[in-house]
Amino acid sequence: MPRKRKLLAQLSSLQSNSSFPPFDALENLNATPDGDSSPKSSKYFAIEKKNSSQLEDDFFNQPCISLAKSFLGQILVRKLPDGRELWGRIVETEAYLGGEDEASHSKGGKQTQRNAAMFMKPGTLYVYQIYGIYFCVNVSSQGEGAAVLLRSLEPLQGLDAMRELRSASKKGPTKLLKDWQLCNGPSKLCQAFGIDKAFDQRDLTQDAAIWMAPGHDLPGEQDVVTTTRIGIGNRGEWAQKPLRFYLRGNKFVSVVDKKREREMAAMGHFSCS
């Protein structure tokens, strides 16, 4: 019997055997020993994953300062057009309080085409450009014109893709970026995650290309440094407002305020390291 006919006969015999596993068991053929049944090698058993775990409307619907603190430890997820996912843990934020805040783009309650996202439902992305080149991403909160700037991420997944995206934004040869350099600043974060003006006014609870997932081992108050914002300059008393929040001891934070950390330790907020 020719080899091909012999193989077909064997396959027919197996299918008629009552001990042959049901079809849905085929999904586990590539399961790993630790019980992870997701496919590892064959496209034929691939199953489209759903965003079963992501932060919803009620999470974003809170006052600006509260939201800025609540973001710490949560996960920003970006799905690239080629299907790769980038994951980063939020480790630094800044709160911009709307009309009364002299450092906010919505100061005085003025709404423009540029800052419209700041007045939209909580969880809406506000992306703006600086120096005509770089982008920064914010998330709207409760409060008219209030939003939270995402300053730094701790890269968790897709670091090679992040390096590609960072390199693509530069001209000429570039040095290989270390992990801590990928997202330690608002414009670096946007470069590494491929976030540009096209993401302005997108809803983090509805978008298929970007969302937030709940983090694990969220920080307590004793883990959070509260200090002044970066680059506020001549905004009077608002330049000194403690509206920047970051995870103490995290090497992915853009700017560490050692003086403020010593002051908070002296007040008993956390032990001095």
PDB file of C-alpha atoms in Angstrom:
ATOM      1  CA  MET A   1       0.000   0.000   0.000  1.00  0.00           C
ATOM      2  CA  PRO A   2       1.458   3.404  -0.930  1.00  0.00           C
ATOM      3  CA  ARG A   3       2.647   5.438   2.071  1.00  0.00           C
ATOM      4  CA  LYS A   4       0.004   8.157   1.648  1.00  0.00           C
ATOM      5  CA  ARG A   5      -2.899   5.642   1.528  1.00  0.00           C
ATOM      6  CA  LYS A   6      -1.451   3.800   4.520  1.00  0.00           C
ATOM      7  CA  LEU A   7      -1.350   7.025   6.612  1.00  0.00           C
ATOM      8  CA  LEU A   8      -4.927   7.877   5.644  1.00  0.00           C
ATOM      9  CA  ALA A   9      -6.058   4.412   6.685  1.00  0.00           C
ATOM     10  CA  GLN A  10      -4.348   4.809  10.061  1.00  0.00           C
ATOM     11  CA  LEU A  11      -5.956   8.193  10.618  1.00  0.00           C
ATOM     12  CA  SER A  12      -9.406   6.749   9.753  1.00  0.00           C
ATOM     13  CA  SER A  13      -8.831   3.955  12.253  1.00  0.00           C
ATOM     14  CA  LEU A  14      -7.905   6.412  14.999  1.00  0.00           C
ATOM     15  CA  GLN A  15     -10.972   8.581  14.401  1.00  0.00           C
ATOM     16  CA  SER A  16     -13.238   5.554  14.754  1.00  0.00           C
ATOM     17  CA  ASN A  17     -11.594   4.567  18.052  1.00  0.00           C
ATOM     18  CA  SER A  18     -13.727   5.642  21.019  1.00  0.00           C
ATOM     19  CA  SER A  19     -10.591   6.413  23.027  1.00  0.00           C
ATOM     20  CA  PHE A  20      -9.535   9.168  20.631  1.00  0.00           C
ATOM     21  CA  PRO A  21      -9.745  12.543  22.434  1.00  0.00           C
ATOM     22  CA  PRO A  22     -12.606  14.904  21.504  1.00  0.00           C
ATOM     23  CA  PHE A  23     -11.825  17.725  19.119  1.00  0.00           C
ATOM     24  CA  ASP A  24     -11.774  20.403  21.805  1.00  0.00           C
ATOM     25  CA  ALA A  25      -8.955  18.526  23.524  1.00  0.00           C
ATOM     26  CA  LEU A  26      -6.765  19.403  20.548  1.00  0.00           C
ATOM     27  CA  GLU A  27      -6.553  22.919  21.953  1.00  0.00           C
ATOM     28  CA  ASN A  28      -4.420  21.474  24.765  1.00  0.00           C
ATOM     29  CA  LEU A  29      -1.886  19.706  22.537  1.00  0.00           C
ATOM     30  CA  ASN A  30       0.567  22.555  22.953  1.00  0.00           C
ATOM     31  CA  ALA A  31      -0.129  23.102  26.650  1.00  0.00           C
ATOM     32  CA  THR A  32       2.874  23.796  28.816  1.00  0.00           C
ATOM     33  CA  PRO A  33       3.637  21.704  31.919  1.00  0.00           C
ATOM     34  CA  ASP A  34       2.534  24.473  34.270  1.00  0.00           C
ATOM     35  CA  GLY A  35      -1.012  24.265  32.970  1.00  0.00           C
ATOM     36  CA  ASP A  36      -0.942  27.153  30.516  1.00  0.00           C
ATOM     37  CA  SER A  37      -3.081  25.870  27.652  1.00  0.00           C
ATOM     38  CA  SER A  38      -2.438  28.798  25.325  1.00  0.00           C
ATOM     39  CA  PRO A  39      -0.988  27.749  21.962  1.00  0.00           C
ATOM     40  CA  LYS A  40       2.785  28.015  21.745  1.00  0.00           C
ATOM     41  CA  SER A  41       3.783  26.825  18.281  1.00  0.00           C
ATOM     42  CA  SER A  42       0.889  26.184  15.898  1.00  0.00           C
ATOM     43  CA  LYS A  43      -1.238  28.804  14.220  1.00  0.00           C
ATOM     44  CA  TYR A  44      -3.952  26.180  13.662  1.00  0.00           C
ATOM     45  CA  PHE A  45      -4.812  26.078  17.345  1.00  0.00           C
ATOM     46  CA  ALA A  46      -4.547  29.827  17.947  1.00  0.00           C
ATOM     47  CA  ILE A  47      -7.521  31.389  19.684  1.00  0.00           C
ATOM     48  CA  GLU A  48      -8.096  35.133  19.709  1.00  0.00           C
ATOM     49  CA  LYS A  49      -7.653  36.388  23.249  1.00  0.00           C
ATOM     50  CA  LYS A  50     -10.211  38.814  24.620  1.00  0.00           C
ATOM     51  CA  ASN A  51      -9.541  41.686  26.982  1.00  0.00           C
ATOM     52  CA  SER A  52     -11.116  39.804  29.865  1.00  0.00           C
ATOM     53  CA  SER A  53      -9.262  41.897  32.419  1.00  0.00           C
ATOM     54  CA  GLN A  54      -9.220  45.645  31.971  1.00  0.00           C
ATOM     55  CA  LEU A  55     -10.127  48.741  33.939  1.00  0.00           C
ATOM     56  CA  GLU A  56     -13.655  49.993  33.296  1.00  0.00           C
ATOM     57  CA  ASP A  57     -15.487  53.319  33.480  1.00  0.00           C
ATOM     58  CA  ASP A  58     -15.944  53.313  37.251  1.00  0.00           C
ATOM     59  CA  PHE A  59     -12.182  53.193  37.827  1.00  0.00           C
ATOM     60  CA  PHE A  60     -11.517  56.345  35.782  1.00  0.00           C
ATOM     61  CA  ASN A  61     -14.503  58.199  37.224  1.00  0.00           C
ATOM     62  CA  GLN A  62     -12.726  59.670  40.237  1.00  0.00           C
ATOM     63  CA  PRO A  63     -11.175  63.044  41.148  1.00  0.00           C
ATOM     64  CA  CYS A  64      -7.940  63.945  39.394  1.00  0.00           C
ATOM     65  CA  ILE A  65      -5.519  63.590  42.323  1.00  0.00           C
ATOM     66  CA  SER A  66      -7.124  60.339  43.388  1.00  0.00           C
ATOM     67  CA  LEU A  67      -6.898  58.981  39.841  1.00  0.00           C
ATOM     68  CA  ALA A  68      -3.253  60.041  39.500  1.00  0.00           C
ATOM     69  CA  LYS A  69      -2.397  58.015  42.604  1.00  0.00           C
ATOM     70  CA  SER A  70      -4.628  55.108  41.598  1.00  0.00           C
ATOM     71  CA  PHE A  71      -2.807  54.784  38.268  1.00  0.00           C
ATOM     72  CA  LEU A  72       0.414  53.814  40.057  1.00  0.00           C
ATOM     73  CA  GLY A  73       0.918  50.088  39.682  1.00  0.00           C
ATOM     74  CA  GLN A  74      -1.719  49.677  36.956  1.00  0.00           C
ATOM     75  CA  ILE A  75      -0.768  48.325  33.526  1.00  0.00           C
ATOM     76  CA  LEU A  76      -0.928  50.245  30.249  1.00  0.00           C
ATOM     77  CA  VAL A  77      -1.412  47.862  27.312  1.00  0.00           C
ATOM     78  CA  ARG A  78      -0.840  48.769  23.669  1.00  0.00           C
ATOM     79  CA  LYS A  79      -1.690  46.346  20.862  1.00  0.00           C
ATOM     80  CA  LEU A  80       0.341  47.073  17.741  1.00  0.00           C
ATOM     81  CA  PRO A  81      -1.080  46.614  14.212  1.00  0.00           C
ATOM     82  CA  ASP A  82       0.978  43.419  13.824  1.00  0.00           C
ATOM     83  CA  GLY A  83      -0.670  41.912  16.900  1.00  0.00           C
ATOM     84  CA  ARG A  84       2.204  42.323  19.343  1.00  0.00           C
ATOM     85  CA  GLU A  85       1.241  43.642  22.783  1.00  0.00           C
ATOM     86  CA  LEU A  86       3.301  46.082  24.811  1.00  0.00           C
ATOM     87  CA  TRP A  87       2.800  46.130  28.572  1.00  0.00           C
ATOM     88  CA  GLY A  88       4.091  48.736  31.004  1.00  0.00           C
ATOM     89  CA  ARG A  89       3.475  49.309  34.712  1.00  0.00           C
ATOM     90  CA  ILE A  90       2.676  52.935  35.538  1.00  0.00           C
ATOM     91  CA  VAL A  91       5.233  54.265  38.019  1.00  0.00           C
ATOM     92  CA  GLU A  92       4.918  58.070  37.728  1.00  0.00           C
ATOM     93  CA  THR A  93       2.035  60.484  37.097  1.00  0.00           C
ATOM     94  CA  GLU A  94       1.107  64.154  37.371  1.00  0.00           C
ATOM     95  CA  ALA A  95      -2.315  65.659  38.109  1.00  0.00           C
ATOM     96  CA  TYR A  96      -3.617  68.701  36.213  1.00  0.00           C
ATOM     97  CA  LEU A  97      -6.719  70.026  37.926  1.00  0.00           C
ATOM     98  CA  GLY A  98      -8.502  72.014  35.247  1.00  0.00           C
ATOM     99  CA  GLY A  99      -9.636  75.632  35.328  1.00  0.00           C
ATOM    100  CA  GLU A 100      -7.939  76.800  38.529  1.00  0.00           C
ATOM    101  CA  ASP A 101      -4.635  75.101  37.695  1.00  0.00           C
ATOM    102  CA  GLU A 102      -2.315  77.652  36.086  1.00  0.00           C
ATOM    103  CA  ALA A 103      -0.141  74.845  34.678  1.00  0.00           C
ATOM    104  CA  SER A 104      -3.028  73.054  32.984  1.00  0.00           C
ATOM    105  CA  HIS A 105      -3.867  73.320  29.288  1.00  0.00           C
ATOM    106  CA  SER A 106      -7.447  73.959  30.413  1.00  0.00           C
ATOM    107  CA  LYS A 107      -6.649  76.809  32.802  1.00  0.00           C
ATOM    108  CA  GLY A 108      -9.456  79.297  33.135  1.00  0.00           C
ATOM    109  CA  GLY A 109     -11.884  76.659  31.912  1.00  0.00           C
ATOM    110  CA  LYS A 110     -11.002  77.444  28.310  1.00  0.00           C
ATOM    111  CA  GLN A 111     -11.918  74.626  25.932  1.00  0.00           C
ATOM    112  CA  THR A 112     -10.229  74.478  22.530  1.00  0.00           C
ATOM    113  CA  GLN A 113      -9.953  72.026  19.675  1.00  0.00           C
ATOM    114  CA  ARG A 114      -6.581  70.978  21.056  1.00  0.00           C
ATOM    115  CA  ASN A 115      -7.656  70.256  24.648  1.00  0.00           C
ATOM    116  CA  ALA A 116     -11.206  69.008  23.977  1.00  0.00           C
ATOM    117  CA  ALA A 117     -10.378  65.544  25.342  1.00  0.00           C
ATOM    118  CA  MET A 118      -9.770  67.040  28.803  1.00  0.00           C
ATOM    119  CA  PHE A 119     -13.484  67.878  28.979  1.00  0.00           C
ATOM    120  CA  MET A 120     -14.686  64.459  27.824  1.00  0.00           C
ATOM    121  CA  LYS A 121     -15.734  61.478  29.937  1.00  0.00           C
ATOM    122  CA  PRO A 122     -13.204  60.101  32.420  1.00  0.00           C
ATOM    123  CA  GLY A 123     -10.888  57.610  30.734  1.00  0.00           C
ATOM    124  CA  THR A 124     -10.505  59.624  27.517  1.00  0.00           C
ATOM    125  CA  LEU A 125      -6.984  60.057  26.166  1.00  0.00           C
ATOM    126  CA  TYR A 126      -5.628  63.549  25.672  1.00  0.00           C
ATOM    127  CA  VAL A 127      -2.536  63.459  23.440  1.00  0.00           C
ATOM    128  CA  TYR A 128      -0.676  66.660  22.631  1.00  0.00           C
ATOM    129  CA  GLN A 129       2.559  67.504  20.864  1.00  0.00           C
ATOM    130  CA  ILE A 130       5.551  69.349  22.314  1.00  0.00           C
ATOM    131  CA  TYR A 131       8.392  71.032  20.426  1.00  0.00           C
ATOM    132  CA  GLY A 132       6.596  70.038  17.234  1.00  0.00           C
ATOM    133  CA  ILE A 133       8.113  66.556  17.510  1.00  0.00           C
ATOM    134  CA  TYR A 134       7.248  64.648  20.679  1.00  0.00           C
ATOM    135  CA  PHE A 135       3.940  63.534  22.178  1.00  0.00           C
ATOM    136  CA  CYS A 136       2.594  63.265  25.717  1.00  0.00           C
ATOM    137  CA  VAL A 137      -0.429  61.221  26.801  1.00  0.00           C
ATOM    138  CA  ASN A 138      -2.935  62.143  29.493  1.00  0.00           C
ATOM    139  CA  VAL A 139      -6.146  60.555  30.763  1.00  0.00           C
ATOM    140  CA  SER A 140      -9.213  62.625  31.659  1.00  0.00           C
ATOM    141  CA  SER A 141     -10.698  62.355  35.145  1.00  0.00           C
ATOM    142  CA  GLN A 142     -13.586  63.779  37.105  1.00  0.00           C
ATOM    143  CA  GLY A 143     -13.589  67.564  37.077  1.00  0.00           C
ATOM    144  CA  GLU A 144     -14.044  70.019  34.236  1.00  0.00           C
ATOM    145  CA  GLY A 145     -10.880  69.997  32.151  1.00  0.00           C
ATOM    146  CA  ALA A 146      -8.929  67.810  34.586  1.00  0.00           C
ATOM    147  CA  ALA A 147      -6.538  65.086  33.432  1.00  0.00           C
ATOM    148  CA  VAL A 148      -3.598  62.951  34.541  1.00  0.00           C
ATOM    149  CA  LEU A 149      -0.287  62.925  32.679  1.00  0.00           C
ATOM    150  CA  LEU A 150       1.371  59.515  32.401  1.00  0.00           C
ATOM    151  CA  ARG A 151       5.065  60.299  33.007  1.00  0.00           C
ATOM    152  CA  SER A 152       6.860  56.952  33.258  1.00  0.00           C
ATOM    153  CA  LEU A 153       6.326  53.227  32.811  1.00  0.00           C
ATOM    154  CA  GLU A 154       8.197  50.132  33.916  1.00  0.00           C
ATOM    155  CA  PRO A 155       8.366  47.957  30.751  1.00  0.00           C
ATOM    156  CA  LEU A 156       6.977  44.466  31.296  1.00  0.00           C
ATOM    157  CA  GLN A 157       6.351  42.927  27.877  1.00  0.00           C
ATOM    158  CA  GLY A 158       7.366  43.704  24.293  1.00  0.00           C
ATOM    159  CA  LEU A 159      10.654  45.410  25.163  1.00  0.00           C
ATOM    160  CA  ASP A 160      12.206  44.566  21.775  1.00  0.00           C
ATOM    161  CA  ALA A 161       9.289  46.242  20.008  1.00  0.00           C
ATOM    162  CA  MET A 162       9.651  49.265  22.292  1.00  0.00           C
ATOM    163  CA  ARG A 163      13.308  49.556  21.293  1.00  0.00           C
ATOM    164  CA  GLU A 164      12.338  49.356  17.634  1.00  0.00           C
ATOM    165  CA  LEU A 165       9.807  52.142  18.052  1.00  0.00           C
ATOM    166  CA  ARG A 166      12.222  54.332  20.014  1.00  0.00           C
ATOM    167  CA  SER A 167      14.939  53.815  17.388  1.00  0.00           C
ATOM    168  CA  ALA A 168      12.547  54.542  14.523  1.00  0.00           C
ATOM    169  CA  SER A 169      11.939  58.012  15.946  1.00  0.00           C
ATOM    170  CA  LYS A 170      15.638  58.915  15.727  1.00  0.00           C
ATOM    171  CA  LYS A 171      17.827  59.641  12.716  1.00  0.00           C
ATOM    172  CA  GLY A 172      21.052  57.750  12.206  1.00  0.00           C
ATOM    173  CA  PRO A 173      22.533  54.940  14.308  1.00  0.00           C
ATOM    174  CA  THR A 174      21.443  54.763  17.931  1.00  0.00           C
ATOM    175  CA  LYS A 175      22.771  53.017  21.010  1.00  0.00           C
ATOM    176  CA  LEU A 176      20.854  50.062  22.363  1.00  0.00           C
ATOM    177  CA  LEU A 177      18.607  51.456  25.080  1.00  0.00           C
ATOM    178  CA  LYS A 178      18.636  49.836  28.488  1.00  0.00           C
ATOM    179  CA  ASP A 179      15.321  48.693  29.968  1.00  0.00           C
ATOM    180  CA  TRP A 180      15.086  51.632  32.358  1.00  0.00           C
ATOM    181  CA  GLN A 181      15.607  54.110  29.506  1.00  0.00           C
ATOM    182  CA  LEU A 182      12.691  52.952  27.362  1.00  0.00           C
ATOM    183  CA  CYS A 183       9.776  54.717  29.069  1.00  0.00           C
ATOM    184  CA  ASN A 184      11.261  56.969  31.776  1.00  0.00           C
ATOM    185  CA  GLY A 185       9.626  60.178  30.627  1.00  0.00           C
ATOM    186  CA  PRO A 186       6.328  61.217  29.003  1.00  0.00           C
ATOM    187  CA  SER A 187       7.615  61.567  25.429  1.00  0.00           C
ATOM    188  CA  LYS A 188       9.789  58.439  25.691  1.00  0.00           C
ATOM    189  CA  LEU A 189       6.722  56.549  26.878  1.00  0.00           C
ATOM    190  CA  CYS A 190       4.750  57.670  23.826  1.00  0.00           C
ATOM    191  CA  GLN A 191       7.577  56.766  21.447  1.00  0.00           C
ATOM    192  CA  ALA A 192       8.020  53.305  22.973  1.00  0.00           C
ATOM    193  CA  PHE A 193       4.274  52.585  22.812  1.00  0.00           C
ATOM    194  CA  GLY A 194       3.679  54.112  19.381  1.00  0.00           C
ATOM    195  CA  ILE A 195       1.274  56.729  20.737  1.00  0.00           C
ATOM    196  CA  ASP A 196       0.752  59.833  18.606  1.00  0.00           C
ATOM    197  CA  LYS A 197      -1.951  62.404  17.883  1.00  0.00           C
ATOM    198  CA  ALA A 198      -4.124  59.696  16.295  1.00  0.00           C
ATOM    199  CA  PHE A 199      -4.828  58.452  19.844  1.00  0.00           C
ATOM    200  CA  ASP A 200      -6.258  61.770  21.007  1.00  0.00           C
ATOM    201  CA  GLN A 201      -9.863  61.467  22.275  1.00  0.00           C
ATOM    202  CA  ARG A 202      -9.821  57.655  22.331  1.00  0.00           C
ATOM    203  CA  ASP A 203     -11.658  55.894  25.153  1.00  0.00           C
ATOM    204  CA  LEU A 204      -9.456  53.576  27.233  1.00  0.00           C
ATOM    205  CA  THR A 205     -12.473  51.431  28.101  1.00  0.00           C
ATOM    206  CA  GLN A 206     -13.518  50.874  24.479  1.00  0.00           C
ATOM    207  CA  ASP A 207     -10.417  50.988  22.274  1.00  0.00           C
ATOM    208  CA  ALA A 208      -8.984  47.795  20.799  1.00  0.00           C
ATOM    209  CA  ALA A 209      -5.456  49.191  20.430  1.00  0.00           C
ATOM    210  CA  ILE A 210      -4.884  50.653  23.891  1.00  0.00           C
ATOM    211  CA  TRP A 211      -6.327  50.001  27.338  1.00  0.00           C
ATOM    212  CA  MET A 212      -5.419  49.570  30.998  1.00  0.00           C
ATOM    213  CA  ALA A 213      -5.323  46.326  32.930  1.00  0.00           C
ATOM    214  CA  PRO A 214      -5.355  46.039  36.724  1.00  0.00           C
ATOM    215  CA  GLY A 215      -1.919  45.658  38.263  1.00  0.00           C
ATOM    216  CA  HIS A 216      -0.853  43.181  40.929  1.00  0.00           C
ATOM    217  CA  ASP A 217       0.652  44.073  44.313  1.00  0.00           C
ATOM    218  CA  LEU A 218      -0.556  47.672  44.102  1.00  0.00           C
ATOM    219  CA  PRO A 219       1.457  50.170  46.169  1.00  0.00           C
ATOM    220  CA  GLY A 220       0.305  51.536  49.493  1.00  0.00           C
ATOM    221  CA  GLU A 221       0.522  55.177  50.593  1.00  0.00           C
ATOM    222  CA  GLN A 222       3.905  54.430  52.174  1.00  0.00           C
ATOM    223  CA  ASP A 223       5.278  53.510  48.726  1.00  0.00           C
ATOM    224  CA  VAL A 224       4.260  56.752  46.996  1.00  0.00           C
ATOM    225  CA  VAL A 225       6.323  59.935  46.868  1.00  0.00           C
ATOM    226  CA  THR A 226       4.270  63.138  46.510  1.00  0.00           C
ATOM    227  CA  THR A 227       6.218  66.057  45.098  1.00  0.00           C
ATOM    228  CA  THR A 228       6.160  68.952  42.616  1.00  0.00           C
ATOM    229  CA  ARG A 229       5.548  68.586  38.891  1.00  0.00           C
ATOM    230  CA  ILE A 230       8.290  68.764  36.273  1.00  0.00           C
ATOM    231  CA  GLY A 231       8.834  71.663  33.873  1.00  0.00           C
ATOM    232  CA  ILE A 232       6.139  73.942  35.310  1.00  0.00           C
ATOM    233  CA  GLY A 233       8.481  76.932  35.490  1.00  0.00           C
ATOM    234  CA  ASN A 234       6.854  80.339  36.009  1.00  0.00           C
ATOM    235  CA  ARG A 235       3.401  79.204  37.138  1.00  0.00           C
ATOM    236  CA  GLY A 236       3.581  80.899  40.530  1.00  0.00           C
ATOM    237  CA  GLU A 237       2.315  78.880  43.459  1.00  0.00           C
ATOM    238  CA  TRP A 238       1.209  76.124  41.085  1.00  0.00           C
ATOM    239  CA  ALA A 239       4.846  75.309  40.361  1.00  0.00           C
ATOM    240  CA  GLN A 240       5.158  74.255  44.007  1.00  0.00           C
ATOM    241  CA  LYS A 241       1.953  72.244  44.305  1.00  0.00           C
ATOM    242  CA  PRO A 242       2.587  68.580  45.260  1.00  0.00           C
ATOM    243  CA  LEU A 243       0.836  67.091  42.238  1.00  0.00           C
ATOM    244  CA  ARG A 244       3.432  64.584  40.983  1.00  0.00           C
ATOM    245  CA  PHE A 245       3.347  61.025  42.282  1.00  0.00           C
ATOM    246  CA  TYR A 246       5.857  58.229  41.832  1.00  0.00           C
ATOM    247  CA  LEU A 247       6.822  54.875  43.282  1.00  0.00           C
ATOM    248  CA  ARG A 248       9.657  55.246  45.760  1.00  0.00           C
ATOM    249  CA  GLY A 249      12.726  53.194  44.900  1.00  0.00           C
ATOM    250  CA  ASN A 250      11.578  52.391  41.358  1.00  0.00           C
ATOM    251  CA  LYS A 251      14.443  52.840  38.881  1.00  0.00           C
ATOM    252  CA  PHE A 252      12.075  53.535  35.981  1.00  0.00           C
ATOM    253  CA  VAL A 253      10.921  56.902  37.404  1.00  0.00           C
ATOM    254  CA  SER A 254      12.043  59.877  35.301  1.00  0.00           C
ATOM    255  CA  VAL A 255      13.124  62.271  38.090  1.00  0.00           C
ATOM    256  CA  VAL A 256      13.699  61.280  41.728  1.00  0.00           C
ATOM    257  CA  ASP A 257      13.229  63.918  44.450  1.00  0.00           C
ATOM    258  CA  LYS A 258      15.598  62.792  47.214  1.00  0.00           C
ATOM    259  CA  LYS A 259      14.984  65.895  49.304  1.00  0.00           C
ATOM    260  CA  ARG A 260      11.262  65.295  49.343  1.00  0.00           C
ATOM    261  CA  GLU A 261      11.792  61.622  50.156  1.00  0.00           C
ATOM    262  CA  ARG A 262      13.876  62.606  53.211  1.00  0.00           C
ATOM    263  CA  GLU A 263      11.188  65.064  54.297  1.00  0.00           C
ATOM    264  CA  MET A 264       8.471  62.426  54.003  1.00  0.00           C
ATOM    265  CA  ALA A 265      10.617  59.937  55.919  1.00  0.00           C
ATOM    266  CA  ALA A 266      11.123  62.512  58.687  1.00  0.00           C
ATOM    267  CA  MET A 267       7.343  62.941  58.900  1.00  0.00           C
ATOM    268  CA  GLY A 268       6.956  59.177  59.263  1.00  0.00           C
ATOM    269  CA  HIS A 269       5.411  58.495  55.870  1.00  0.00           C
ATOM    270  CA  PHE A 270       7.984  55.765  55.257  1.00  0.00           C
ATOM    271  CA  SER A 271      11.270  54.590  56.691  1.00  0.00           C
ATOM    272  CA  CYS A 272      14.437  56.203  55.380  1.00  0.00           C
ATOM    273  CA  SER A 273      16.453  53.796  53.205  1.00  0.00           C
TER     274      SER A 273
END
